[in-house]
XYZ file of C-alpha atoms in Angstrom:
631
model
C -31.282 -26.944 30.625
C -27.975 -25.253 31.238
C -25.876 -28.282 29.733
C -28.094 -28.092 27.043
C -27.509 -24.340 26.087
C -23.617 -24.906 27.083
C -23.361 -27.551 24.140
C -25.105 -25.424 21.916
C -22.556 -22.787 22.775
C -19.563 -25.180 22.908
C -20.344 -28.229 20.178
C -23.051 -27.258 17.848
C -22.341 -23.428 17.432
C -18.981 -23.657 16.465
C -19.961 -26.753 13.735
C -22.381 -24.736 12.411
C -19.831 -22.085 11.834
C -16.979 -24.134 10.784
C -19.325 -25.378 7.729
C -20.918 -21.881 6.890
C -16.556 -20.639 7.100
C -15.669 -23.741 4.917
C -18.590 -23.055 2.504
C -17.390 -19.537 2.273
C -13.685 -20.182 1.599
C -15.100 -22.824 -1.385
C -16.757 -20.864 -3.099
C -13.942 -18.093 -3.310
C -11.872 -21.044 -4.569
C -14.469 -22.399 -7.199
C -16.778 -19.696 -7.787
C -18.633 -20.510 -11.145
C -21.587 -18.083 -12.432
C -23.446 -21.026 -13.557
C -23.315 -22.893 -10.657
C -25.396 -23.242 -6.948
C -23.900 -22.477 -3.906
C -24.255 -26.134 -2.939
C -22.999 -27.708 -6.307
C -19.562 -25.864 -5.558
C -19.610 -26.533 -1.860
C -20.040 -30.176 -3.027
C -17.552 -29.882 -5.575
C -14.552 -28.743 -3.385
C -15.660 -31.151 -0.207
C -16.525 -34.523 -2.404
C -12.947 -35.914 -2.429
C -11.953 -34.730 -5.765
C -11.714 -31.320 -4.620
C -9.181 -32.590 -2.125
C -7.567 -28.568 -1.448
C -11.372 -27.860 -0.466
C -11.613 -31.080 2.020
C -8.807 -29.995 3.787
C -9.859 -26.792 4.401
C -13.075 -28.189 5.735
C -11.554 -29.889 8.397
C -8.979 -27.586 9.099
C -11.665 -24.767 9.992
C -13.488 -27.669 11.782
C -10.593 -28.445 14.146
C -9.700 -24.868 14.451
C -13.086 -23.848 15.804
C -14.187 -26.785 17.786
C -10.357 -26.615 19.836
C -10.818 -22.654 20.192
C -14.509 -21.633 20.445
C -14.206 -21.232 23.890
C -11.540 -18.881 24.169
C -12.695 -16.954 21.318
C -15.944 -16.141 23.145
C -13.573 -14.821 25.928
C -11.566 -12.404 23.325
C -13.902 -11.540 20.796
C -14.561 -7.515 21.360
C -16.285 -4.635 19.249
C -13.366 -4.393 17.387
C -12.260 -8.010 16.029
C -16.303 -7.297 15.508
C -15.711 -4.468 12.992
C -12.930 -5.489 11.278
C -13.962 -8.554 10.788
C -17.226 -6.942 8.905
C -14.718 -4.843 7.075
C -12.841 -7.379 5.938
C -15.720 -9.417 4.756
C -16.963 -6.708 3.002
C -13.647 -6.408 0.799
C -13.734 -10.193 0.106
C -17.500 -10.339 -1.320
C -16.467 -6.711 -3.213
C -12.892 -8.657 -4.399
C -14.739 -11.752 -5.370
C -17.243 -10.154 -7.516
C -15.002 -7.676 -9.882
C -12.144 -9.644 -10.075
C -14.864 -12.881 -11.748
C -17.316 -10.949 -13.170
C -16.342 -7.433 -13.030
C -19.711 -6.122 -11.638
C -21.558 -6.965 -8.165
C -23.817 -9.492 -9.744
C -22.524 -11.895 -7.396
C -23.727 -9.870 -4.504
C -26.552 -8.227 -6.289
C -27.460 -10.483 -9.461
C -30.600 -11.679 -7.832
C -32.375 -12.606 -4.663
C -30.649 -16.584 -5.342
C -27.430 -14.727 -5.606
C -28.057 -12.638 -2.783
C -28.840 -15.404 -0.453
C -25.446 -16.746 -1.182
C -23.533 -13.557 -0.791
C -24.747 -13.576 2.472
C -23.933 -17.222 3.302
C -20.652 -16.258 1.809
C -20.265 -12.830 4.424
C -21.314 -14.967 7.187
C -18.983 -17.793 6.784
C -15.882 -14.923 6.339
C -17.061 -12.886 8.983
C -17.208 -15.773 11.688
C -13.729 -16.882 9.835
C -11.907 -13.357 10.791
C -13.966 -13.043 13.730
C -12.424 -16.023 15.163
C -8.351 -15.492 13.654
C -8.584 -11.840 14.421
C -9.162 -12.393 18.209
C -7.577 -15.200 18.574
C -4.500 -13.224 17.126
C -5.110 -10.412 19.791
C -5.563 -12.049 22.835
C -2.170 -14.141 22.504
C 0.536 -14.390 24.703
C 2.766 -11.960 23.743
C 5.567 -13.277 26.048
C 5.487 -16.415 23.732
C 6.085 -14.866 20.699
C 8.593 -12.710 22.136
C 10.898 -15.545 23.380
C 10.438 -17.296 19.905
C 11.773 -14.041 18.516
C 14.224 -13.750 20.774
C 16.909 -15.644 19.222
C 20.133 -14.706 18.700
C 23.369 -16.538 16.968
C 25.868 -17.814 19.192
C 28.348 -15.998 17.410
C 27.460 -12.250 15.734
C 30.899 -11.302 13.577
C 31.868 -8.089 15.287
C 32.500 -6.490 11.905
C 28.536 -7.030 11.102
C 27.682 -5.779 14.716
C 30.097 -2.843 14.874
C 28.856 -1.907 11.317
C 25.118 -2.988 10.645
C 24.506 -0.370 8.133
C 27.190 -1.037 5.976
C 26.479 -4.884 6.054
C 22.692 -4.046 5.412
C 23.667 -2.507 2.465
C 25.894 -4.984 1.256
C 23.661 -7.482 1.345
C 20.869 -5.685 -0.593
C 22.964 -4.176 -3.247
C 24.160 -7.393 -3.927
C 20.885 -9.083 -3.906
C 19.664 -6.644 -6.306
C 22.555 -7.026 -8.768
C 20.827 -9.483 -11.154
C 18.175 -7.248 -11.636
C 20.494 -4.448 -12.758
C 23.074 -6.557 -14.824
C 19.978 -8.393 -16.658
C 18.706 -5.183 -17.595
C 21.753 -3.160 -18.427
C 21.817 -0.123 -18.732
C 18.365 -0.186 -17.073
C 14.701 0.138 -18.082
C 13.691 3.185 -18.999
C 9.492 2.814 -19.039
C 6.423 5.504 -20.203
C 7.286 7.788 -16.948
C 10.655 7.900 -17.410
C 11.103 8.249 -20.989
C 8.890 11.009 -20.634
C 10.925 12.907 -17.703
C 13.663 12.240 -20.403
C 11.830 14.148 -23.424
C 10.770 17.169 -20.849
C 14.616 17.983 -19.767
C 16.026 17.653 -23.578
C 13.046 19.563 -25.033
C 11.251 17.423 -27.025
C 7.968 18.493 -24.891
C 6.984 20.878 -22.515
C 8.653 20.105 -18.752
C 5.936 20.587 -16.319
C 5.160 19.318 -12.914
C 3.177 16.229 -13.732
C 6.523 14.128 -12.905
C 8.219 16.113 -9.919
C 10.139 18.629 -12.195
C 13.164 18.502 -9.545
C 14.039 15.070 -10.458
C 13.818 15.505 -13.992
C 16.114 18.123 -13.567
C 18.087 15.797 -11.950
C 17.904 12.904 -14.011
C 18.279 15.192 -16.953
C 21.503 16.487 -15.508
C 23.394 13.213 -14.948
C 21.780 11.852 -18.469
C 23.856 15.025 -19.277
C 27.115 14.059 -18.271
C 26.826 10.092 -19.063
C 26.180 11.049 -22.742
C 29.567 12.470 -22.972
C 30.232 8.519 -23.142
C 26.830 7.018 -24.220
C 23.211 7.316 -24.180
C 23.325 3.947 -22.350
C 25.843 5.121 -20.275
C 23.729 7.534 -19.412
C 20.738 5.696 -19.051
C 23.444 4.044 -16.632
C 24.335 6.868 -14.374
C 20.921 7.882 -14.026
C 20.021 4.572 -13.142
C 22.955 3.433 -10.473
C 22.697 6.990 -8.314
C 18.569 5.878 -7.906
C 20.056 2.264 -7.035
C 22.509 3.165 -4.721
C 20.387 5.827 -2.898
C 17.570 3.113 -2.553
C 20.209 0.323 -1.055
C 21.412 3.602 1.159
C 17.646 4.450 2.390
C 16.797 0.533 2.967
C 19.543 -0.061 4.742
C 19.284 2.799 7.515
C 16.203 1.381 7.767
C 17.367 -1.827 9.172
C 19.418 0.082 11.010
C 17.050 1.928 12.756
C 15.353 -0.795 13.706
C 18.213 -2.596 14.958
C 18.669 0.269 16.881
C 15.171 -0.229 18.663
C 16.685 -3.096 20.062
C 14.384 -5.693 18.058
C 14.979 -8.902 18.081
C 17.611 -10.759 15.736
C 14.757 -12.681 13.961
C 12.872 -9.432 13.056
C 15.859 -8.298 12.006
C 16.874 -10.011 9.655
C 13.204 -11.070 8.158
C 13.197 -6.979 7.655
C 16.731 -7.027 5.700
C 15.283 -10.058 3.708
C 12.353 -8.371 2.815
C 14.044 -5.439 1.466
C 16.786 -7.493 -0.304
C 14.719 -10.612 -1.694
C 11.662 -8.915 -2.397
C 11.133 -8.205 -6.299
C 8.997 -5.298 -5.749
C 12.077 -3.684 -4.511
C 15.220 -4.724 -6.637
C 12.973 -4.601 -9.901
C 12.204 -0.885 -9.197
C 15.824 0.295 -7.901
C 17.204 -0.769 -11.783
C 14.357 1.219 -13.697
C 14.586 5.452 -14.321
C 11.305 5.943 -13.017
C 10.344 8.068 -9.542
C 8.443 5.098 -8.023
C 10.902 3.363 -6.735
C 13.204 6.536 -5.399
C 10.396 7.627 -3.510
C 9.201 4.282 -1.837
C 12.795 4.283 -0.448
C 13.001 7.977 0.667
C 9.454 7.744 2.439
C 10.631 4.632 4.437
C 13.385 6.397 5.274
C 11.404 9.548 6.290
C 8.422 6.962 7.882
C 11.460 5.242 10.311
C 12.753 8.464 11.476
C 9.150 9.579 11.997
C 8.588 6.566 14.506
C 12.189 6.799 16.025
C 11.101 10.447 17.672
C 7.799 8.805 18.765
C 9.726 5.561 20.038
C 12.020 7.732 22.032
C 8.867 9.773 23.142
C 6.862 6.526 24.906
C 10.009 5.223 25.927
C 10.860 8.416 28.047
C 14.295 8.918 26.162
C 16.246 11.889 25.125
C 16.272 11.710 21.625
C 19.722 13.693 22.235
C 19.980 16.657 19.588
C 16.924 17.559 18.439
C 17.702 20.244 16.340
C 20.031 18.009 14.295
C 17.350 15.265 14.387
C 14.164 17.443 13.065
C 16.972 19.093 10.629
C 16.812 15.413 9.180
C 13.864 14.599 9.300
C 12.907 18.394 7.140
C 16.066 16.950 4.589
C 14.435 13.673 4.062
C 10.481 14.815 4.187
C 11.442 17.431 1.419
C 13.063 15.185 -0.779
C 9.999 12.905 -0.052
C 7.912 15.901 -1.532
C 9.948 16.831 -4.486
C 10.369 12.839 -5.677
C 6.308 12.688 -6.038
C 4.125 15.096 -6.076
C 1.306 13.882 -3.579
C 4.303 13.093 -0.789
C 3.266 16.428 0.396
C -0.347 15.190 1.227
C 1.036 12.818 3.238
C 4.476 14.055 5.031
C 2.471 17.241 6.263
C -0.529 15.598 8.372
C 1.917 13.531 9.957
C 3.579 16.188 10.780
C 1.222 17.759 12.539
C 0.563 14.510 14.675
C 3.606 14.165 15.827
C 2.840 17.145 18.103
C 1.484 14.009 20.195
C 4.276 12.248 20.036
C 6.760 14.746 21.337
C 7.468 16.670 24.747
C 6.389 20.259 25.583
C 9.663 21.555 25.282
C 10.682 19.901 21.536
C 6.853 20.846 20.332
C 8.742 23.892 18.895
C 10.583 22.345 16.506
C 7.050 19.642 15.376
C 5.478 23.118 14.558
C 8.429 24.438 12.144
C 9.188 20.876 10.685
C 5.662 21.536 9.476
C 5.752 25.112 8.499
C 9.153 24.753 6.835
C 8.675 21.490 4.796
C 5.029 23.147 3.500
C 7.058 26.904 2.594
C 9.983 25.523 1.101
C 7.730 22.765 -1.185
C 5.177 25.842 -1.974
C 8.355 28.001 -2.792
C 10.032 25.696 -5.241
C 6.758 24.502 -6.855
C 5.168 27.803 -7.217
C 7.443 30.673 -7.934
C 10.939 28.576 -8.733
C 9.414 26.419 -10.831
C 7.528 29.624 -12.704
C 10.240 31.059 -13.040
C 12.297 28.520 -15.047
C 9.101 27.988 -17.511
C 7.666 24.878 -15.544
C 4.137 24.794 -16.767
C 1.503 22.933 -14.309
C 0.369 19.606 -14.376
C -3.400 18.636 -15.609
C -6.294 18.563 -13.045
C -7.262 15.513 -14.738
C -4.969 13.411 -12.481
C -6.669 14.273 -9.373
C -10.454 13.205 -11.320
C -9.985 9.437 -12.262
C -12.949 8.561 -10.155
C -15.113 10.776 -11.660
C -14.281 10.120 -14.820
C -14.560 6.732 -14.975
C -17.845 6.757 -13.256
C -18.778 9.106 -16.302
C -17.298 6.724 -18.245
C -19.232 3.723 -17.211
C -22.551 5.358 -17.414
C -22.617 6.639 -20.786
C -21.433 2.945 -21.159
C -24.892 1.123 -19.559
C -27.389 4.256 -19.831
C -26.050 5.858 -23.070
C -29.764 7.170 -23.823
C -30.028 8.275 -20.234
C -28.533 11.546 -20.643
C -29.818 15.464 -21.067
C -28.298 17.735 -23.927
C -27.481 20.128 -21.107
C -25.241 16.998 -19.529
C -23.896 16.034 -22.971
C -22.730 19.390 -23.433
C -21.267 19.991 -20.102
C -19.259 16.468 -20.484
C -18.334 17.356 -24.190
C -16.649 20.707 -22.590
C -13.979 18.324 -20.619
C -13.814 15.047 -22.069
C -14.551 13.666 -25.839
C -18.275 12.848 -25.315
C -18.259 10.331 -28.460
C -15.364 8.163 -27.425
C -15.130 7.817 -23.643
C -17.818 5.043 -23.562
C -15.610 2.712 -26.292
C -12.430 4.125 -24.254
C -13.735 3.026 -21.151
C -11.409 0.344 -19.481
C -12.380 -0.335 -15.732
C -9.335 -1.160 -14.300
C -7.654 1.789 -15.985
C -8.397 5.188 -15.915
C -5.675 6.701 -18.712
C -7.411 5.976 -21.422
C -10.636 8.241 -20.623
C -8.160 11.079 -19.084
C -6.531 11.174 -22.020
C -9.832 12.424 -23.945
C -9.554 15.387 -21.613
C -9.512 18.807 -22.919
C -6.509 21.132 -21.518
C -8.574 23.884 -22.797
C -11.291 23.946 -20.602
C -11.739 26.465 -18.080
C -12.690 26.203 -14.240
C -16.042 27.174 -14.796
C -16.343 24.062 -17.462
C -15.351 22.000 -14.579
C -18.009 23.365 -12.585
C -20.343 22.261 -15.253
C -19.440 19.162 -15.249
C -19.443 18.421 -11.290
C -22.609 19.522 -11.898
C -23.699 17.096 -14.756
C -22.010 14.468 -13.013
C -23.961 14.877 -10.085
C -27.229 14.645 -11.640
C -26.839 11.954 -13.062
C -25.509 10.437 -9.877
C -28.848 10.570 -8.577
C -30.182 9.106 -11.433
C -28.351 5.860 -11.122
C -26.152 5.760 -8.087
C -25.042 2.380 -8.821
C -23.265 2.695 -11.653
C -21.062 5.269 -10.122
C -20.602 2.828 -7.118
C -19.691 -0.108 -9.482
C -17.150 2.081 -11.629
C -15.530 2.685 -8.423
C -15.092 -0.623 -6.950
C -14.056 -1.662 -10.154
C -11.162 0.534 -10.457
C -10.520 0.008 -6.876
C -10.602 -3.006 -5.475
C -7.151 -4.704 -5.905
C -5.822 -2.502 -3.239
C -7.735 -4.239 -0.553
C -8.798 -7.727 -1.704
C -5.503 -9.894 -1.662
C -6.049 -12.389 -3.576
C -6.131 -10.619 -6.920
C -3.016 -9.470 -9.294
C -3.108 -6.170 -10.824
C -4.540 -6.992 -14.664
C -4.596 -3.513 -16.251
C -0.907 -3.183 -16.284
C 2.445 -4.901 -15.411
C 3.457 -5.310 -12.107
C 7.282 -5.096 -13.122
C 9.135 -2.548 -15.426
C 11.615 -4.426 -17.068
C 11.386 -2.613 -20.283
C 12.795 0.642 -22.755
C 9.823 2.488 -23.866
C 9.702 2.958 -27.509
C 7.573 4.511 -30.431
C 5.475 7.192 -30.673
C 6.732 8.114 -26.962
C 10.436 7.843 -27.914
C 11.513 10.488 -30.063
C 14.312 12.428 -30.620
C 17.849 11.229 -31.020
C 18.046 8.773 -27.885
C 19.576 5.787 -28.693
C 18.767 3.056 -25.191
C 18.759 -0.046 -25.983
C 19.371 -3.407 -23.417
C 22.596 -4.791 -23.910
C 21.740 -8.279 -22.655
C 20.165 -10.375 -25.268
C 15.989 -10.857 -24.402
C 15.750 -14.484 -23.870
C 18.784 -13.785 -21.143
C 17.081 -10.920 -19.917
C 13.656 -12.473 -19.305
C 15.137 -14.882 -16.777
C 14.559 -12.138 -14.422
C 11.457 -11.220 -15.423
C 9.900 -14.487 -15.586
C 11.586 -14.901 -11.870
C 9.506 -11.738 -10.790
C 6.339 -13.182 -12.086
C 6.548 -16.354 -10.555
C 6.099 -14.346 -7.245
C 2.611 -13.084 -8.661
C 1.791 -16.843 -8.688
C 2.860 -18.683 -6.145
C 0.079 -19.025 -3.601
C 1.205 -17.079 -0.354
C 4.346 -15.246 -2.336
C 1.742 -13.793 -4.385
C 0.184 -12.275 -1.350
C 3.380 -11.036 -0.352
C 3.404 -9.053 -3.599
C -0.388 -7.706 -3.692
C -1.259 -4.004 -2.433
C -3.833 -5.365 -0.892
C -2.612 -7.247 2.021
C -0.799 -4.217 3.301
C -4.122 -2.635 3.491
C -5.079 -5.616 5.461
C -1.831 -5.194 7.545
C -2.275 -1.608 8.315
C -5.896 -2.377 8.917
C -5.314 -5.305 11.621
C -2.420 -3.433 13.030
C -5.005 -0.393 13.567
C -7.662 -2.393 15.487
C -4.885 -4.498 17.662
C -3.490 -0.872 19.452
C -7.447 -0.110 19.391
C -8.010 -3.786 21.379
C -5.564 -3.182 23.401
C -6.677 0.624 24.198
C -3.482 2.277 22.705
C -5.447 4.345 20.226
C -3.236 7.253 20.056
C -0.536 4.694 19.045
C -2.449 5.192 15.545
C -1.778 8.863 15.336
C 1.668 8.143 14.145
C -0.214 5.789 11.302
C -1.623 8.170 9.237
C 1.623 8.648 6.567
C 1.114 5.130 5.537
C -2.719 5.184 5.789
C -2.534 8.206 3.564
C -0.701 6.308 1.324
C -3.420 3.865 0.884
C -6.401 6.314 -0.034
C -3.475 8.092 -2.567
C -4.061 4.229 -3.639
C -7.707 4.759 -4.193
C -7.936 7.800 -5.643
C -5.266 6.555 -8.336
C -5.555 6.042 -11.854
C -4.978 2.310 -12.044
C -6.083 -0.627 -9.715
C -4.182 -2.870 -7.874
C -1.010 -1.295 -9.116
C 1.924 -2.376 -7.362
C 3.981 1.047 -7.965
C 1.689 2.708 -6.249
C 1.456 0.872 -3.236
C 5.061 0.295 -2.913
C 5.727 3.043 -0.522
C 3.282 1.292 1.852
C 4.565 -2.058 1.414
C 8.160 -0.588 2.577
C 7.235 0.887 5.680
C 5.868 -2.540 6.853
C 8.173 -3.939 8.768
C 8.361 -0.344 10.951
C 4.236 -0.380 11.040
C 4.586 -3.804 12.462
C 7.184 -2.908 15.198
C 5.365 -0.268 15.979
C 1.823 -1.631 16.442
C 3.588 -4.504 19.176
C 6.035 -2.377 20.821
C 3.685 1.105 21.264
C 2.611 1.795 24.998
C 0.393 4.511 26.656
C 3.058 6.747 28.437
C 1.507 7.707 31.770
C 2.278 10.583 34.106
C 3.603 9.240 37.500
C 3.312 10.668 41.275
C 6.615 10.640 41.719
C 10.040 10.042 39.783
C 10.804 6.923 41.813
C 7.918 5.658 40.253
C 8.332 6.546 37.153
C 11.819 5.231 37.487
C 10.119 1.976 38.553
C 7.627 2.191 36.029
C 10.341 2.532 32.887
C 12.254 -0.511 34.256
C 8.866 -2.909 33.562
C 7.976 -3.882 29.997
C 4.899 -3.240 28.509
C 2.642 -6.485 27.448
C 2.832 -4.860 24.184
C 6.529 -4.153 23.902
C 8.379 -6.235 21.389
C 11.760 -6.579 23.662
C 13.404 -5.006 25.882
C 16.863 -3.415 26.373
């Protein structure tokens, strides 16, 4: 009897699960509408389908050889985010095929495989996701533990400088393909609000279009393009400057030589980074200065659960207030984000340097208020529309008067009408885009119109919650399903915005001829399509990232380890709440803390207090299981 349930366990449990896994991962290859569950399982498995074969038997081998020990790591947590994960995949799946939940909701046949299809992907990341956990982490530290037999002093002695070397320099073709530099929607527009030609307000960070205005100012004593040029090289170099003290940094954290330089690489070969540094736009500006701001962060906490003085502290908190400000005034929802972290890093820092946690707060959040409120009144900056912070709202609006257009009171219709253009919002409506409906809003309405229309909106909520839950996932999903490209708008911005935004007497223009110029661009796309590259370059596998980095310090019982998190996590739900989906722009600033986030999650341990300070002498001399390297 007990051999019996052992093979069940051992043999039959795992086969059952490798084909339920295999069936999954099919169907998100070949999913048809039309089509059974089983005629696309068939499909991919019958020989022709030769990509879905080898899958097959890859899952088959990889759960037969490691059942066993995944029984042995599997905990509540690989539990969880495994569901989690599963979840995103049946969500990702549906919108980005058939833009509603049909394929988890179109009937009880489609249900039944929607669950077949969570199964199989829940027993899939079950099964990676511990197996991941529970490794050796010796093993993988002596495989990153390489180091060249010779290291050129001058590189050594001067990592920053050669850091930035080699990404300026990797990023030149981006820049001398684009000359003078792209100038898209945002930045044209930061343009038009410094010379006049509309209102400046605060819906771009008014501080930088000051200062892009003022060095536009002085290259136009040349050119326009020259001063498209100016504006342009400044935001390059600073980027190159902020990448590279990353790599420092980390360097500094004694990490290994492989890590090392797969963190210079990915700042220097990556397209989401080079494409951004040559366009006059904020995005990419800010990505660079909250990297810079997210590696200090964790360099205070590092020195914290490593017992070090982090020397001056003044001098290092004075930094850290310098670079979290500029942070703030290069986007306006960097505030959201700098200031809870903040606050957490009261955990990360001892009793007597909690004093200066507590006014890195308090200054960063007076001198911000200060320069947005009463500065920027004073020098006629008007404020920015509420209608940026209501996307979701208004495209679940949106998408209602879309399917239930007769469903609606004359109260509701009025209290709509009073904020957004009743008649055209439905036709407006794109799902993966939220501009077009904002852009029906009315900048006359008045608070207690907006109260009206919470109101209205919430009725109808509870008239047909669905549709509110579709328009969401709909406009949501690309930043945590990883397998889809943002479709609403171009990843890149290689271009010079033109008519009816341009006006005035601008004249930017490219220098290099377009069929020239597009060798870049087309280079940049090809990393949206090459399977695995392509991941590299979607929002959503850095949600996955932060997500599996997360539950490892919560496996391995380091859960305060994910206090010092939260700026990037933030960063994701700023994702959500945004006005277009999948967008890599916006999740750029999580995509360049990775490499710290990683470090981070492997080399974070619970610092203890000891008897006695021999053995806490003792104690600092052993490495944690969870340490990346050592000194």
């Amino acid at each position: 009897m007990k051999k019996d349930v052992l093979k069940i366990k051992t043999i039959w449990l795992p086969v059952i699960a490798g084909i339920l896994s295999s069936m999954a991962l099919c169907v998100n290859v070949a999913f048809e509408a039309d089509k059974s569950f089983k005629d696309m399982f068939v499909q991919e498995v019958n020989g022709i389908g030769i990509t879905g074969l080898v899958v097959f038997i890859a899952v088959m081998f990889l759960y037969l050889k490691s059942w066993k020990l995944f029984l042995e790591r599997s905990k509540f947590i690989t539990h969880l985010l495994a569901f989690i994960l599963s979840v995103f995949m049946m969500i990702g799946l549906s919108y980005s095929k058939l833009g509603n939940w049909d394929f988890i909701f179109g009937n009880a046949r489609q249900f039944v495989i929607a669950c077949v299809f969570f199964i199989g992907f829940f027993i899939l990341f079950d099964v990676c996701i511990s197996l991941l956990y529970g490794a050796d982490i010796t093993k993988i530290k002596e495989k990153l533990s390489y180091k060249p037999k010779h290291m050129p002093a001058l590189i050594s002695n001067h990592y920053f400088l050669f850091a930035f070397g080699v990404i300026a320099v990797c990023w030149l073709p981006y820049l001398i393909f684009n000359l003078p530099g792209s100038v898209p929607y945002d930045g044209y527009r930061q343009l038009n609000m410094f010379f006049g030609i509309e209102d400046i307000s605060n819906h771009h960070p008014w501080v930088l279009t000051e200062f892009y205005g003022l060095l536009m100012t002085i290259g136009r004593k040349i050119s326009d393009n020259f001063g498209v040029f100016l504006v342009v090289i400044v935001s390059y170099i600073a980027q190159a400057v902020c990448y590279a003290k990353v790599c420092e940094k980390i360097r500094s954290w004694s990490a290994p030589f492989l890590f090392n330089a797969l963190t210079l690489a990915f700042f220097a070969i990556l397209p989401a980074f080079g494409s951004y540094a040559q366009a006059l736009m904020k995005d990419g500006l800010f990505s660079a200065l909250f990297a810079l701001f997210f590696v200090y962060y964790i360099d205070l906490c590092i020195a914290y659960i490593r017992k070090k003085d982090i020397g001056d502290a003044r001098k290092k908190f004075i930094a850290l207030f310098v670079i979290e400000l500029l942070v703030c005034l290069t986007r306006n929802n960097g505030i959201y984000m700098v200031i809870p972290a903040d606050i957490l890093l009261l955990f990360f820092t001892v009793k007597k340097k909690k004093i200066f946690a507590v006014l890195l707060t308090v200054c960063v959040a007076v001198s911000f208020t200060v320069i947005e409120k009463p500065v920027a009144s004073a020098l006629g900056v008007k404020d920015g529309s509420p209608k940026e912070m209501l996307s979701i709202p208004f495209q679940q609006t949106a998408r209602y008067l879309k399917e239930y257009p007769n469903d609606v009171t004359e109260e509701e219709k009025d209290a709509i009408n009073e904020v957004l253009s009743y008649d055209t919002i439905a036709e407006k409506y794109i799902p993966e885009r939220s501009d077009p409906v904002k852009d029906t809003y009315r900048s006359s309405c008045s608070r207690s119109d907006l109260v009206n229309y919470v109101k209205a909106w919430f009725s109808m909520f509870l008239r047909h919650p669905g549709v509110y839950f579709e328009a969401t996932f709909h406009n949501t999903f690309g930043y945590y399903y990883p397998f889809y490209n943002c479709k609403a708008l171009g990843a890149f911005q290689y271009y010079i915005q033109g008519e009816p935004l341009a006006k005035g007497n601008l004249d930017i223009h490219f220098v290099v001829p377009d069929n020239t110029r597009k060798i870049v661009s087309r280079y940049s796309e090809l990393w949206t399509k090459v399977p695995g590259a392509a991941q590299i370059m979607n929002p959503g596998t850095y949600t996955w990232m932060m997500l599996i980095c997360i539950g490892y310090l919560c496996y391995k019982k380091k859960i305060k380890g994910n206090l010092a998190l939260l700026a990037p996590f933030l960063n994701i739900l700023v994702c959500i709440v945004s006005p277009v989906n999948g967008y890599l722009r916006y999740a750029l600033p999580l995509m360049a803390c990775a490499p710290m986030i990683i470090y981070w999650c492997l080399c974070y341990k619970n610092r203890t207090k000891h008897k006695s300070k021999k053995l806490a002498e003792d104690n600092d001399k052993n490495t944690d299981d969870t340490r990346l390297i050592g000194q």
